[in-house]
XYZ file of C-alpha atoms in Angstrom:
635
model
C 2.955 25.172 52.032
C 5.633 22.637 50.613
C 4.223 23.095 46.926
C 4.820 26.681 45.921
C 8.771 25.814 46.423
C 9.015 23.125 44.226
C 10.149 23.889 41.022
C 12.975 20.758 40.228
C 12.769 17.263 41.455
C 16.086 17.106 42.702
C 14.439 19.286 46.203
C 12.110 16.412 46.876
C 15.281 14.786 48.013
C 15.372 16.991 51.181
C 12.327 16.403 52.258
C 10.855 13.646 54.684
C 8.405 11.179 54.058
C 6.075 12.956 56.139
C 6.729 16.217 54.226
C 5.932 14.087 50.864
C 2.893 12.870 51.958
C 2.094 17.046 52.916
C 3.180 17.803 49.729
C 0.862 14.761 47.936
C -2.280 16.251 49.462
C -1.450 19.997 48.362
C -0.761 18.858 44.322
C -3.804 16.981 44.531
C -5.549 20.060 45.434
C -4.349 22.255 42.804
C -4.939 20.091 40.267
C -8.803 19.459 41.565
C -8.529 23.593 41.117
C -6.757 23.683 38.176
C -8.452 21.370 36.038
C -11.930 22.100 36.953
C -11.465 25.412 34.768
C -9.377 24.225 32.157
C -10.489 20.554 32.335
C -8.083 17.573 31.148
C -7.046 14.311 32.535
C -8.109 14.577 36.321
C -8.655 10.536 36.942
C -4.953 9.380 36.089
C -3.427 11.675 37.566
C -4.754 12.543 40.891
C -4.214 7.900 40.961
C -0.023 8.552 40.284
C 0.692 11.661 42.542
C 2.835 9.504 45.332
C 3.983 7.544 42.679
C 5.095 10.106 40.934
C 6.979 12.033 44.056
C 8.649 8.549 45.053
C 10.129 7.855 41.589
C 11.242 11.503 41.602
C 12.453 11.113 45.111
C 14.213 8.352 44.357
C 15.714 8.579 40.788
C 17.896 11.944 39.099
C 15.675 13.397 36.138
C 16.442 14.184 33.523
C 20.075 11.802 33.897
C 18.082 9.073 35.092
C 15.313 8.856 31.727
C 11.015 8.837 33.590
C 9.234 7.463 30.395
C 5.472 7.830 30.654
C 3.350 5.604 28.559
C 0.857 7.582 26.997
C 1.692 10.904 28.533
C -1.908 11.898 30.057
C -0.960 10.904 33.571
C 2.243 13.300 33.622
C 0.470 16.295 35.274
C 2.331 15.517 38.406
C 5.533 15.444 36.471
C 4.978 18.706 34.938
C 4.209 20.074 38.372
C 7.396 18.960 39.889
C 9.688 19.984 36.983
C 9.380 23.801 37.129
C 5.742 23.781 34.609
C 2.903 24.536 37.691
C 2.618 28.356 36.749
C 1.882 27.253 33.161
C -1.430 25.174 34.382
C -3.530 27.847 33.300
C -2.995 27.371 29.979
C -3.143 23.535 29.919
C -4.302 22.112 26.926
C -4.785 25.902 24.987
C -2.746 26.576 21.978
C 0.910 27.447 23.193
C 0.115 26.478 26.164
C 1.339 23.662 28.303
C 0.095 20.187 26.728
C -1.732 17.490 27.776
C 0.669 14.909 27.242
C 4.557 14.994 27.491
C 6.331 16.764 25.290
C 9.943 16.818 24.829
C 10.374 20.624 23.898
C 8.331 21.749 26.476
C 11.374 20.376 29.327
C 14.288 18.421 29.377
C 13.032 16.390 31.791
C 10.186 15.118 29.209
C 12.135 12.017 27.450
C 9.762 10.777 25.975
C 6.504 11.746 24.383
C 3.182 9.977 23.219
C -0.378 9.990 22.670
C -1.084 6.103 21.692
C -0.107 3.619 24.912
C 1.986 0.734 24.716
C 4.925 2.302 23.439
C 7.178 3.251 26.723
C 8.768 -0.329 27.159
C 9.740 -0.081 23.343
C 10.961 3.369 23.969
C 12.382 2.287 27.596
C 14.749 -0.890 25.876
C 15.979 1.710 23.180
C 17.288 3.964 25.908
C 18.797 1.526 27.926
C 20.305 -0.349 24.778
C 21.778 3.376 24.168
C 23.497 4.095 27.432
C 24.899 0.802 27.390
C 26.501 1.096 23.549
C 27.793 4.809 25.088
C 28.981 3.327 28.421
C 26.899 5.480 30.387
C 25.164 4.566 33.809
C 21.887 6.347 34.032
C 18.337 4.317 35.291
C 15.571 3.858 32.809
C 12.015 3.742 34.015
C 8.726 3.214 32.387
C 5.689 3.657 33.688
C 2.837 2.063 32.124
C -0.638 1.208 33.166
C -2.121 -2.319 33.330
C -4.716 -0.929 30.629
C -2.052 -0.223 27.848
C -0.089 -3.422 29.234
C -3.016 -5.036 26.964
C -1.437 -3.476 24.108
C 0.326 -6.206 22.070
C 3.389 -3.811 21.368
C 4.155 -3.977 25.518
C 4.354 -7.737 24.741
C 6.487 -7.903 22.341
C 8.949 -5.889 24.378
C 8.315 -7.121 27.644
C 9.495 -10.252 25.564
C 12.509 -8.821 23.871
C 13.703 -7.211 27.334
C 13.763 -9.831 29.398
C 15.923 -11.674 26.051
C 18.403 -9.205 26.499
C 18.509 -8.667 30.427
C 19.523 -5.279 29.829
C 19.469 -3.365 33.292
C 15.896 -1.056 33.336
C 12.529 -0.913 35.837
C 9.103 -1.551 34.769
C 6.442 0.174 36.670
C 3.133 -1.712 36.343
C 0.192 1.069 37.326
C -2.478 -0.961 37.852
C -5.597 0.833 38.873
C -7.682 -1.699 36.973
C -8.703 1.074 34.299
C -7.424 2.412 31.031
C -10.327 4.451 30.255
C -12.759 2.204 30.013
C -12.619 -0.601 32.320
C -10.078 -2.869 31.488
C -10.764 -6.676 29.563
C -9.142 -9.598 29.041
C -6.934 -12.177 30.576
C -3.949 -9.843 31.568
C -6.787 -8.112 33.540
C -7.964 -11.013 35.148
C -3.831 -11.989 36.133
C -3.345 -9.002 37.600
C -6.336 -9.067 39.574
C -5.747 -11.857 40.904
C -2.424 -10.535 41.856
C -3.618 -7.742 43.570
C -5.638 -10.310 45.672
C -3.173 -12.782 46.504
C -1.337 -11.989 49.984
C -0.355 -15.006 50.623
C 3.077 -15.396 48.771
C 3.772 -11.848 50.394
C 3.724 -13.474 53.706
C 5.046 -16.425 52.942
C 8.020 -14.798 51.318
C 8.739 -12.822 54.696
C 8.518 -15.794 56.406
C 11.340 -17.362 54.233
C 13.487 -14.772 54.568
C 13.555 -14.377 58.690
C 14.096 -18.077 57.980
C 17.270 -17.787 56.607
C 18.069 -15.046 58.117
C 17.978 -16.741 61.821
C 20.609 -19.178 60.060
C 23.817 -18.816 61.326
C 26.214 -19.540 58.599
C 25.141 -20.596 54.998
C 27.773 -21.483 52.724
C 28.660 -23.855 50.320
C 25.744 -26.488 49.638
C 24.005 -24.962 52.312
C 23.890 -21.652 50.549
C 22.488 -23.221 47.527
C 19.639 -25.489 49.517
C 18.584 -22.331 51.065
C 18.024 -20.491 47.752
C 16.757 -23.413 45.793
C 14.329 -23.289 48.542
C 13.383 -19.689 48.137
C 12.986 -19.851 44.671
C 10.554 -22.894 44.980
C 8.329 -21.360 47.021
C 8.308 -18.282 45.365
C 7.719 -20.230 41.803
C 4.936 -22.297 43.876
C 3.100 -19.436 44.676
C 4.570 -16.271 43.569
C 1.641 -14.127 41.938
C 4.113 -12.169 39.432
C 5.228 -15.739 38.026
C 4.604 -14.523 34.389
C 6.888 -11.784 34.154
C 9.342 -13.697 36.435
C 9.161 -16.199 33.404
C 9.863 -13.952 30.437
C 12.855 -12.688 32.604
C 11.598 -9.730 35.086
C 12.299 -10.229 38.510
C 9.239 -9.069 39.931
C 8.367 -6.790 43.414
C 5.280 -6.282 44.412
C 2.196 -5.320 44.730
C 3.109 -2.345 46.584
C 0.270 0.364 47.777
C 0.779 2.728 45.313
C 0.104 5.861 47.613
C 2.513 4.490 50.548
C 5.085 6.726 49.656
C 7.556 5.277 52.219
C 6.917 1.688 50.862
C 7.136 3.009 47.689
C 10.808 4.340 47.990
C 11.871 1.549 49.853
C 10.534 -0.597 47.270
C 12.430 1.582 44.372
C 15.730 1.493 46.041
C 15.172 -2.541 46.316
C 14.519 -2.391 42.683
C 17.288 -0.605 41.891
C 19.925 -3.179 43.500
C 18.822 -5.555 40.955
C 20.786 -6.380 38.237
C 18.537 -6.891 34.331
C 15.180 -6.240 34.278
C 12.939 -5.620 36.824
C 9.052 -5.023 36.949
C 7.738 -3.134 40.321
C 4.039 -3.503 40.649
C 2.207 -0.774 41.861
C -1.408 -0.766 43.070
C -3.297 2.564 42.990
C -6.688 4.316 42.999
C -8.168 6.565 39.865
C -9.017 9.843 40.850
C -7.573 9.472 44.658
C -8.413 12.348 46.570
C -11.466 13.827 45.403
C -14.638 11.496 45.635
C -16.367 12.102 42.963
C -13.476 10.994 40.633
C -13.008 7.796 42.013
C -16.339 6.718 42.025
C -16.959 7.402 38.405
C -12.619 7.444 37.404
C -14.237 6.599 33.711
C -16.398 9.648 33.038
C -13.318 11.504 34.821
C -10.405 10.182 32.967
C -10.622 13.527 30.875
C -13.209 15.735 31.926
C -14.328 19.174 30.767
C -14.819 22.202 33.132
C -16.641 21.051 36.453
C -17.756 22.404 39.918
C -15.559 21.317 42.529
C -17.866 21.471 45.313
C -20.336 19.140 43.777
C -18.881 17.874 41.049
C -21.012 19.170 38.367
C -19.853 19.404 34.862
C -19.974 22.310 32.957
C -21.492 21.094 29.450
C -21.637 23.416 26.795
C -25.061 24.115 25.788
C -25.118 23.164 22.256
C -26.592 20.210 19.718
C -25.707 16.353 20.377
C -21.899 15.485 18.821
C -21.726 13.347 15.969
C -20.558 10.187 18.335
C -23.642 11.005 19.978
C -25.682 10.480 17.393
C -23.614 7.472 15.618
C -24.455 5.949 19.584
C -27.985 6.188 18.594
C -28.398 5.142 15.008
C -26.260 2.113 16.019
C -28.909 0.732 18.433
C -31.994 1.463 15.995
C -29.834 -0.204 13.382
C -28.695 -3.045 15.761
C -32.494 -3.835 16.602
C -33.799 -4.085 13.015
C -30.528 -6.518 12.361
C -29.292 -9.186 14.412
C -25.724 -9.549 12.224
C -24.154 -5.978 13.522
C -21.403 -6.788 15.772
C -20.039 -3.420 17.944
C -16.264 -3.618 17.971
C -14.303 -1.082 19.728
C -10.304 -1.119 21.040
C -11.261 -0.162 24.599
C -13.218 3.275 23.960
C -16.719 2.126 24.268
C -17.781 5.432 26.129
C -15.643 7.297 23.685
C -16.889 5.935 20.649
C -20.178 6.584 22.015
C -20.929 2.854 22.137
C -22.246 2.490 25.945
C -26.179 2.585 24.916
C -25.675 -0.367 22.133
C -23.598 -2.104 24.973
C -26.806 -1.814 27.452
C -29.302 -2.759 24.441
C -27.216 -5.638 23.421
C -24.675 -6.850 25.697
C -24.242 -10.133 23.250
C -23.200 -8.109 20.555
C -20.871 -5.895 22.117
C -17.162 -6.522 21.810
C -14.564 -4.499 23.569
C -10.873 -6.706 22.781
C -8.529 -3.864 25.232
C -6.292 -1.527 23.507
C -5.557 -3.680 20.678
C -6.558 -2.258 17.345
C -4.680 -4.278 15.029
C -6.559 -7.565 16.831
C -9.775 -5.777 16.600
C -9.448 -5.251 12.613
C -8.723 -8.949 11.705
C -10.851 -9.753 13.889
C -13.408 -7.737 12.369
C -12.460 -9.659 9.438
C -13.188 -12.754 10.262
C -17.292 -11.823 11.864
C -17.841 -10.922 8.121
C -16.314 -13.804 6.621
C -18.571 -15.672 8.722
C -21.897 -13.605 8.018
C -22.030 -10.549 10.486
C -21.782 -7.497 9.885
C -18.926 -5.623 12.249
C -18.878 -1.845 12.877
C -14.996 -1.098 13.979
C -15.999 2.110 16.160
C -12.427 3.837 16.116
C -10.609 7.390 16.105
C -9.008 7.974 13.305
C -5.808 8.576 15.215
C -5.871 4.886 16.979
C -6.947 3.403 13.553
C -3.537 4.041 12.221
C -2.193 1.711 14.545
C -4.114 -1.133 12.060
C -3.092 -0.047 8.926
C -1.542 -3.726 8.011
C -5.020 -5.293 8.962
C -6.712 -3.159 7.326
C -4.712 -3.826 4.032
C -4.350 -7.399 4.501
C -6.896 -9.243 6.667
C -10.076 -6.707 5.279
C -9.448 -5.256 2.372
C -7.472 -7.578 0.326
C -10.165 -10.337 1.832
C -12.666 -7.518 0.535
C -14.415 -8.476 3.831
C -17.726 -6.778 4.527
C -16.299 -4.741 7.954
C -18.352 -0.973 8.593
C -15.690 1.647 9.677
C -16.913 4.124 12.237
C -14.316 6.640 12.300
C -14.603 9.130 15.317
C -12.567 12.290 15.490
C -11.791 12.591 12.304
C -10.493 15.834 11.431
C -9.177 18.338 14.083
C -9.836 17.308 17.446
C -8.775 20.245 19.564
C -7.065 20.187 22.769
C -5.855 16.876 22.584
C -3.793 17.831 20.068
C -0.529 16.866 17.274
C -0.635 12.754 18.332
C -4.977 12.586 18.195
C -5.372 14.969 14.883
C -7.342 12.334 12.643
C -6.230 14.081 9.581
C -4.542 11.306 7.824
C -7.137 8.011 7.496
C -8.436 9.159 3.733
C -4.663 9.567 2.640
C -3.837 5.910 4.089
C -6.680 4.509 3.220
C -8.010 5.858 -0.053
C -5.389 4.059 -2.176
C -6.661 0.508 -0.660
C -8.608 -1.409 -3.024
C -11.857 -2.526 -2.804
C -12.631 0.581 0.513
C -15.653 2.984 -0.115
C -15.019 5.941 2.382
C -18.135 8.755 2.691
C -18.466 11.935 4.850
C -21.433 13.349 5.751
C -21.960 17.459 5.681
C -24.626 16.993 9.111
C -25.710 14.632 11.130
C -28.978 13.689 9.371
C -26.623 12.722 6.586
C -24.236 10.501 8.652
C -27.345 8.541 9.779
C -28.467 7.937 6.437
C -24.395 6.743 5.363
C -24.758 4.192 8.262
C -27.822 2.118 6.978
C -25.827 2.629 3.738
C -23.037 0.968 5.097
C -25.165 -1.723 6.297
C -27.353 -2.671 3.104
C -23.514 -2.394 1.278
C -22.402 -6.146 0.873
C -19.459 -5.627 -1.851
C -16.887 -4.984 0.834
C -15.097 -3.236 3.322
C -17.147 0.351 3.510
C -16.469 3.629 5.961
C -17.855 6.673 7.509
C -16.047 9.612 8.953
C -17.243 11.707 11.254
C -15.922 14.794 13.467
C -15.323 15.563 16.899
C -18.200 18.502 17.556
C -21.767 19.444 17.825
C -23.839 18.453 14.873
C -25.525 21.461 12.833
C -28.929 20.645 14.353
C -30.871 19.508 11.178
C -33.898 17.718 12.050
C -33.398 13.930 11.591
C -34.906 11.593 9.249
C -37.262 8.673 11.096
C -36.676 6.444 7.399
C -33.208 5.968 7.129
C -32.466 5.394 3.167
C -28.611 3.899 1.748
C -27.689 6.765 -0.516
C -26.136 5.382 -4.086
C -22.143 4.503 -3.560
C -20.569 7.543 -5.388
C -22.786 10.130 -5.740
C -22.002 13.637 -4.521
C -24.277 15.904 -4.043
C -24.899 19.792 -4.930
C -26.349 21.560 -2.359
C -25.973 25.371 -4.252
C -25.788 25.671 -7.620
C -23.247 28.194 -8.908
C -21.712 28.839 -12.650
C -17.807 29.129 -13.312
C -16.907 28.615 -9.601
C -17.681 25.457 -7.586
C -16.221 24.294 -3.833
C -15.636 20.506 -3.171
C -15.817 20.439 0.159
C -16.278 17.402 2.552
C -17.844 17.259 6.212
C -18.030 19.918 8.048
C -16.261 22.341 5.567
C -19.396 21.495 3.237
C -21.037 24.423 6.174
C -18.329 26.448 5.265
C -18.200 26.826 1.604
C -21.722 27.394 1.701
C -21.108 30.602 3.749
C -18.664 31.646 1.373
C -20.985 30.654 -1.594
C -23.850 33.657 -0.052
C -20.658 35.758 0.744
C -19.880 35.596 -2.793
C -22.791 36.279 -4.201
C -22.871 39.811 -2.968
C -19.709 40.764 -5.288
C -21.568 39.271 -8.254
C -19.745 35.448 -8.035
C -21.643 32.431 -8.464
C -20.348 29.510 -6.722
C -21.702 25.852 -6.528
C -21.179 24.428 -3.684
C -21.040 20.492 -3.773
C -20.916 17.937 -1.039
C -18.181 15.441 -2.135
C -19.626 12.812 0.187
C -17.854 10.012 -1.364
C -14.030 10.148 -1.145
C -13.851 6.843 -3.123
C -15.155 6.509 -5.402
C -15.110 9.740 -7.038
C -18.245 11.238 -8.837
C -16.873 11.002 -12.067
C -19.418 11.803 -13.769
C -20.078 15.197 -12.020
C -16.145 16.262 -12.142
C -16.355 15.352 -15.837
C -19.374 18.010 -16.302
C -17.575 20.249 -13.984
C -14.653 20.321 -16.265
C -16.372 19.893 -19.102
C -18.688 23.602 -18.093
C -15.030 25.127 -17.825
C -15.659 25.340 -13.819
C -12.846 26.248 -11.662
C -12.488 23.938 -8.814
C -11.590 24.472 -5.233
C -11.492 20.842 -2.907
C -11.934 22.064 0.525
C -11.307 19.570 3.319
C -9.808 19.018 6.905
C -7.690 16.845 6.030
C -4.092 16.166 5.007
C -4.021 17.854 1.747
C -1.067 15.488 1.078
C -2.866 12.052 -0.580
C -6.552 12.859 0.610
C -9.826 14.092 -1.734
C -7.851 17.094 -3.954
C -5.053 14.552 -4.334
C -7.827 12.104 -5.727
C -9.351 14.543 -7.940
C -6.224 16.080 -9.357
C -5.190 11.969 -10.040
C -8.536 12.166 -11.960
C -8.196 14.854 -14.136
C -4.746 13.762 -15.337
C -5.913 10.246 -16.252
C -8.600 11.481 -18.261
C -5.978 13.777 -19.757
C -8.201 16.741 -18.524
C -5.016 18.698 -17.960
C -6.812 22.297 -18.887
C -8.785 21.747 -16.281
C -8.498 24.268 -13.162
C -8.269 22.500 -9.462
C -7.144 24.386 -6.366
C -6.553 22.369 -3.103
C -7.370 23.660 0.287
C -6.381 20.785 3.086
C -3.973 20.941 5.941
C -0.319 21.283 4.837
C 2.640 19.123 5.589
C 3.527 19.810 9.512
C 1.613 18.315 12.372
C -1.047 20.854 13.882
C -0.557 21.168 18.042
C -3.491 21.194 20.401
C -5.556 24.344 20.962
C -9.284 24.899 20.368
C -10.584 23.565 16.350
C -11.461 26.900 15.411
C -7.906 28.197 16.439
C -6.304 24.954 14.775
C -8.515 25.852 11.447
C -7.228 29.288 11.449
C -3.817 28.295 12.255
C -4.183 26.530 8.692
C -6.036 28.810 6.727
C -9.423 26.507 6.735
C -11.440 29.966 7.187
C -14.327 32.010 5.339
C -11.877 35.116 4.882
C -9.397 32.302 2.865
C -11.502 30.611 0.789
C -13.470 34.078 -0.540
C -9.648 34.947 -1.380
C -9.025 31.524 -3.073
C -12.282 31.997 -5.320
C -11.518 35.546 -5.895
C -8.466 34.142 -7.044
C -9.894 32.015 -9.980
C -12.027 35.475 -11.036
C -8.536 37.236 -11.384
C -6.661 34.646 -13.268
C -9.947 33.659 -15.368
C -9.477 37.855 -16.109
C -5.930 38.013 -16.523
C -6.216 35.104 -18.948
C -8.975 36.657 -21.024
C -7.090 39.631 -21.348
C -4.348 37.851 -23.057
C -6.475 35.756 -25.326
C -8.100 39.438 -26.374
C -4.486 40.847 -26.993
C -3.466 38.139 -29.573
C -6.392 38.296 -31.334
């Protein structure tokens, strides 16, 4: 056993190819072990283990900076840099995470949970060492999925301007977690097919090598020569063109050709782009036959494969999946949009029912919201299915090309709120704060998943504008669902406990827990109404004016940024109507970003629990007290 001895790169340097190969077989089977009782990203990274030895073999981390795009495929990393007896607690709060993170090791450089960003990150680094004088490599690793992301181009574009000296690693295993679309796609494809410019360029070289003397003109003939042929028929002639000088495709779990193939890269001086072929979920069979449904995978059977679902009522994506496709079939005009997550988004069954109207653009959000724009300028009706954390990546489309056209696009924001083990980068805790301020937006929330069903065919009879629903990442509450779906009137929140003196604002899934706090309540002798706030914008004005106007002490309850989102937008309220006597207390997620563990822990961690917002209520009954005993002393 090679593995239990490895605890810095810098001993894979002793070790022979054979012994690497050896050692690629035994990671592969403790992660298989690993994950299949903590779960996590199994399909990327059982695809980079040689990969991942060869650039370790062959480069000094943390000297020489390893910048993965996206993070999720660094398990192999983490392994080989002293982090395998952590594995246990993968993904579990303080525990190791899921994605690189830069105070977890020093040989984590760089750290992300959006793709696309390692080439910007890669030029920075390598701009840096140069403007310090320093010598150290810079490698990125990015898959061909996020090399659809239009950030990659515009730095594949600005590094091959500069010809400063750093390696590209292309991992193309045809997948990002969906399968992969567009033209890039279909280049590199055809790449991976094309052998004969690999032949033909060995045959040029024994060529020149059986000259005996080149010099002079000679010299330059022969590589004039060369470089015809290779622009004639080189596959890579794209990135040779914006400056790259490209090697490959190389078998991405030949770990000898791969080290050669690094060293060659290496000699070159600028940029250089190594293109690396390799499997999803190598190793373990069924992984690569299904490397979508095992790109991140919950608790499974190794044996067969099985996973281990928690018993439990259908998620909210679930159910958005299904109201799409009764919607979609009673009108022609919705248009499915989605920035590569169509299983994630829970779009797959409206993608069987109607392949026509089914639009996956890559990872690409920013492209998907003006483009989104422009279906409902022309008379369709777009739903932009999107987590709220890959949403932000938009923002400027969604100001510009939707809302200032006050274009009729549906938002179908997944994950929004605390989304567990994924963690700080995927939290979508921050849409109603950058989007609430945007003119002409209606944004809703539904307490259950009857509710969210209804807010979708209100979205869809809405034709004033740009219009959104947000919905979380866990089970629904298992209300039985409404066969008539009805649009519920733009603005109006609803009570769903009446109360006197005390009521709770809460929104989603924190409408469940008010109302447990409400019936705790009520044993000490408090009334509390408990309202839905549904609408984020617009307001209920007219309840919040009653509320005030009955003397009611307010508490806004929401998992959300407390900075900018619904209490912000009531408190805004109340001062413009000058209501200033009026008492609001905000409960929301405070100014840090939250780090993965499990939702419940993430809502304690931030005081979103029963046992906090009794105290917060009791609160108002103590001051309400303190106040009247005041009033009765100056009388």
């Amino acid at each position: 056993m090679l593995l239990p001895n490895i605890n810095h790169p810098k001993q894979l340097k002793n070790l022979t190819v054979d012994q690497l190969n050896d050692l690629a077989g035994e990671i592969r089977r403790f992660l298989i072990e690993k994950l299949s009782v903590t779960g996590g990203h199994l399909a990327p990274n059982l695809g980079v283990v040689e990969l991942t030895l060869a650039l370790h073999y062959c480069f000094d981390s943390p000297q020489d900076k390893l910048i993965f795009d996206v993070g999720h495929q660094a398990y192999v990393h983490k392994i080989l840099t002293g982090r395998m007896d952590k594995f246990d607690t993968l993904r579990k709060k303080n525990g190791l995470c899921g994605f690189v993170k830069r105070s977890e090791s020093e040989h984590d450089v760089w750290e992300a949970g959006h793709s696309s960003t390692s080439l910007s990150a890669a030029m920075g680094m390598a701009m840096a060492r140069d403007l310090k004088g320093e010598d150290n490599r810079v490698i990125a690793l990015i898959g061909d999925g996020a090399l659809t992301g239009g950030m990659a181009f515009e730095a594949l574009n600005h590094i091959g301007h500069e010809k400063k000296k750093l390696m590209v690693v292309l991992n193309d295993n045809e997948m990002s977690i969906a399968p992969n679309v567009g033209a890039m796609h279909n280049y590199l494809s055809k790449i991976r097919s094309d052998r004969t410019y690999l032949r033909a360029k060995d045959e040029v070289e024994m060529l020149l090598k059986k000259i005996p003397a080149i010099g002079g003109k000679l010299a330059k003939t022969a590589e004039k020569m060369k470089d015809s042929l290779k622009f004639a028929m080189v596959p890579g002639r794209l990135f040779e063109e914006l400056g790259f000088t490209y090697l490959g495709p190389v078998d991405g779990h030949d770990v000898g050709k791969l080290i050669d193939t690094f060293n060659q890269a290496d000699n070159v001086e600028g940029p250089v782009l190594v293109h690396v072929v390799t499997t999803k979920g190598k190793g373990y069979s069924p992984a690569e036959s299904d490397s979508h449904k095992w790109h991140g995978i919950t608790p499974y059977k190794i044996e067969s494969g099985k996973v281990l679902k928690a018993v439990g009522n259908p998620m909210y994506t679930e159910i958005f999946g299904q109201t799409l496709v009764e919607l979609g079939e009673q009108d022609e005009r919705i248009v499915a949009v989605t920035p590569a997550m169509p299983g994630g988004s829970g779009l797959i069954p409206f993608g069987k029912t109607f392949p026509e109207r089914m639009i996956d653009v890559g990872i690409a959000e920013q492209h998907a919201a003006t483009l989104c724009a422009a279906l409902a300028m022309e008379g369709m009706k777009p739903v932009f299915a999107v987590y709220s954390t890959f949403m932000q990546r938009a923002y400027d489309q969604i100001v510009h090309d939707i809302c200032r056209h006050n274009a009729n696009v549906m938002f179908a924001i997944d994950r929004a709120g605390f989304v567990g083990a994924d963690g700080e980068t995927h939290q979508g805790v921050y849409d109603i704060a950058f989007m609430r301020h945007i003119p002409n937006i209606v944004l809703m929330m539904p307490k259950d998943e009857n509710e969210l069903r209804h807010m979708m065919k209100t979205a869809l009879d809405y034709d004033d504008g740009p219009i959104a629903y947000r919905y979380p990442r866990i089970h629904g509450r298992g209300v039985e669902l409404d066969k008539e779906l009805v649009p519920i009137p733009i603005g109006l929140w609803e009570t769903v406990r009446a109360g006197e003196g005390y009521a709770i604002l809460a929104v989603g899934p924190m409408v469940q827990l008010a109302e447990e706090a409400a019936e705790l309540l009520k044993r000490e002798g408090l009334s509390v109404q408990v309202v839905n706030a549904r609408f984020l914008k617009p307001l209920d004005e007219t309840m919040l004016k009653e509320l005030a106007a009955g003397g009611t002490s307010m508490l806004v309850l929401e998992e959300a940024s407390q900075a900018g989102s619904l209490g912000s937008a009531v408190l805004e309220f109340f001062a413009e109507q000058e209501l200033f006597d009026t008492v609001v207390s905000l409960m929301g997620i405070e100014d840090r970003f939250i780090e993965h563990g499990s939702i419940p822990e993430q809502r304690e961690e931030v005081g979103l629990t029963l046992e906090q917002v009794c105290n917060r209520i009791r609160s108002f009954k103590t001051s309400r007290a303190s106040t009247l005993g005041k009033r009765s002393l100056m009388s």
